[in-house]
């Protein structure tokens, strides 16, 4: 078993995410980005007293851990439990990314140009 923990504020977040077996954080857009890139995510928010605002936890894309005593088990399952990893993979595979944004922008620009003529 080899575990590498990386904290690199100057590096490329996307590159670090892509090379990770598990992304761990609290609640940030970086965790949502990791989900969209298809990486397993664990959102560790010990002692959270308010509503969890990380939507990926709500949607099942990421796993939330709210108590310190649950962290070790959650890490173990997300890294080494094949059924847990398969379930997370299925949830991530169901993410439907929007398509056609570039075409929509081009269509709007062309329509605007036609109105000028």
mmCIF file of C-alpha atoms in Angstrom, residues 36-116:
data_model
loop_
_atom_site.group_PDB
_atom_site.id
_atom_site.type_symbol
_atom_site.label_atom_id
_atom_site.label_comp_id
_atom_site.label_asym_id
_atom_site.label_seq_id
_atom_site.Cartn_x
_atom_site.Cartn_y
_atom_site.Cartn_z
ATOM 1 C CA UNK A 36 -17.298 15.927 -12.891
ATOM 2 C CA UNK A 37 -13.870 14.554 -13.846
ATOM 3 C CA UNK A 38 -15.025 11.131 -12.650
ATOM 4 C CA UNK A 39 -12.846 10.868 -9.549
ATOM 5 C CA UNK A 40 -14.119 9.478 -6.229
ATOM 6 C CA UNK A 41 -14.612 12.235 -3.647
ATOM 7 C CA UNK A 42 -14.882 12.225 0.121
ATOM 8 C CA UNK A 43 -16.209 15.418 1.715
ATOM 9 C CA UNK A 44 -14.993 15.576 5.319
ATOM 10 C CA UNK A 45 -16.993 18.105 7.358
ATOM 11 C CA UNK A 46 -16.576 17.141 11.020
ATOM 12 C CA UNK A 47 -19.111 18.654 13.387
ATOM 13 C CA UNK A 48 -21.189 20.246 10.630
ATOM 14 C CA UNK A 49 -24.122 21.991 12.287
ATOM 15 C CA UNK A 50 -25.767 23.623 9.292
ATOM 16 C CA UNK A 51 -27.163 22.056 6.140
ATOM 17 C CA UNK A 52 -24.543 20.489 3.887
ATOM 18 C CA UNK A 53 -24.296 22.795 0.861
ATOM 19 C CA UNK A 54 -22.168 20.483 -1.284
ATOM 20 C CA UNK A 55 -24.715 19.270 -3.841
ATOM 21 C CA UNK A 56 -22.530 16.375 -4.971
ATOM 22 C CA UNK A 57 -23.081 14.817 -1.523
ATOM 23 C CA UNK A 58 -26.832 15.191 -1.929
ATOM 24 C CA UNK A 59 -26.745 13.663 -5.411
ATOM 25 C CA UNK A 60 -24.565 10.709 -4.371
ATOM 26 C CA UNK A 61 -21.606 11.747 -6.504
ATOM 27 C CA UNK A 62 -19.430 12.208 -3.424
ATOM 28 C CA UNK A 63 -19.445 10.736 0.066
ATOM 29 C CA UNK A 64 -19.986 12.970 3.079
ATOM 30 C CA UNK A 65 -18.394 12.247 6.454
ATOM 31 C CA UNK A 66 -19.601 14.412 9.330
ATOM 32 C CA UNK A 67 -17.964 12.710 12.326
ATOM 33 C CA UNK A 68 -14.269 12.126 12.974
ATOM 34 C CA UNK A 69 -14.865 8.570 14.161
ATOM 35 C CA UNK A 70 -16.333 7.700 10.733
ATOM 36 C CA UNK A 71 -13.386 9.021 8.715
ATOM 37 C CA UNK A 72 -11.064 6.003 8.873
ATOM 38 C CA UNK A 73 -13.810 3.579 7.813
ATOM 39 C CA UNK A 74 -14.927 5.877 4.999
ATOM 40 C CA UNK A 75 -11.376 6.252 3.674
ATOM 41 C CA UNK A 76 -10.862 2.501 3.828
ATOM 42 C CA UNK A 77 -14.110 1.787 1.980
ATOM 43 C CA UNK A 78 -13.608 4.431 -0.697
ATOM 44 C CA UNK A 79 -10.047 3.262 -1.380
ATOM 45 C CA UNK A 80 -10.138 -0.506 -0.898
ATOM 46 C CA UNK A 81 -13.714 -1.864 -0.776
ATOM 47 C CA UNK A 82 -14.430 -3.060 -4.314
ATOM 48 C CA UNK A 83 -18.222 -2.898 -3.945
ATOM 49 C CA UNK A 84 -18.072 0.656 -2.532
ATOM 50 C CA UNK A 85 -15.739 1.690 -5.348
ATOM 51 C CA UNK A 86 -18.059 0.122 -7.931
ATOM 52 C CA UNK A 87 -21.088 1.915 -6.466
ATOM 53 C CA UNK A 88 -19.241 5.252 -6.532
ATOM 54 C CA UNK A 89 -18.127 4.581 -10.126
ATOM 55 C CA UNK A 90 -21.744 3.913 -11.138
ATOM 56 C CA UNK A 91 -22.904 7.164 -9.530
ATOM 57 C CA UNK A 92 -20.158 9.107 -11.304
ATOM 58 C CA UNK A 93 -20.896 7.416 -14.625
ATOM 59 C CA UNK A 94 -24.525 8.602 -14.413
ATOM 60 C CA UNK A 95 -23.470 12.274 -14.414
ATOM 61 C CA UNK A 96 -24.780 13.856 -17.585
ATOM 62 C CA UNK A 97 -22.688 16.789 -18.692
ATOM 63 C CA UNK A 98 -24.432 19.457 -20.768
ATOM 64 C CA UNK A 99 -23.667 19.243 -24.463
ATOM 65 C CA UNK A 100 -23.639 21.809 -27.242
ATOM 66 C CA UNK A 101 -22.688 24.979 -25.351
ATOM 67 C CA UNK A 102 -20.238 26.082 -28.051
ATOM 68 C CA UNK A 103 -22.808 25.574 -30.796
ATOM 69 C CA UNK A 104 -25.354 27.647 -28.859
ATOM 70 C CA UNK A 105 -22.919 30.539 -28.498
ATOM 71 C CA UNK A 106 -22.017 30.397 -32.205
ATOM 72 C CA UNK A 107 -25.722 30.331 -33.136
ATOM 73 C CA UNK A 108 -26.367 33.406 -30.961
ATOM 74 C CA UNK A 109 -23.437 35.278 -32.497
ATOM 75 C CA UNK A 110 -24.536 34.396 -36.028
ATOM 76 C CA UNK A 111 -28.146 35.415 -35.271
ATOM 77 C CA UNK A 112 -26.938 38.737 -33.894
ATOM 78 C CA UNK A 113 -24.783 39.303 -36.979
ATOM 79 C CA UNK A 114 -27.763 38.560 -39.274
ATOM 80 C CA UNK A 115 -29.834 41.186 -37.403
ATOM 81 C CA UNK A 116 -27.201 43.847 -38.164
#
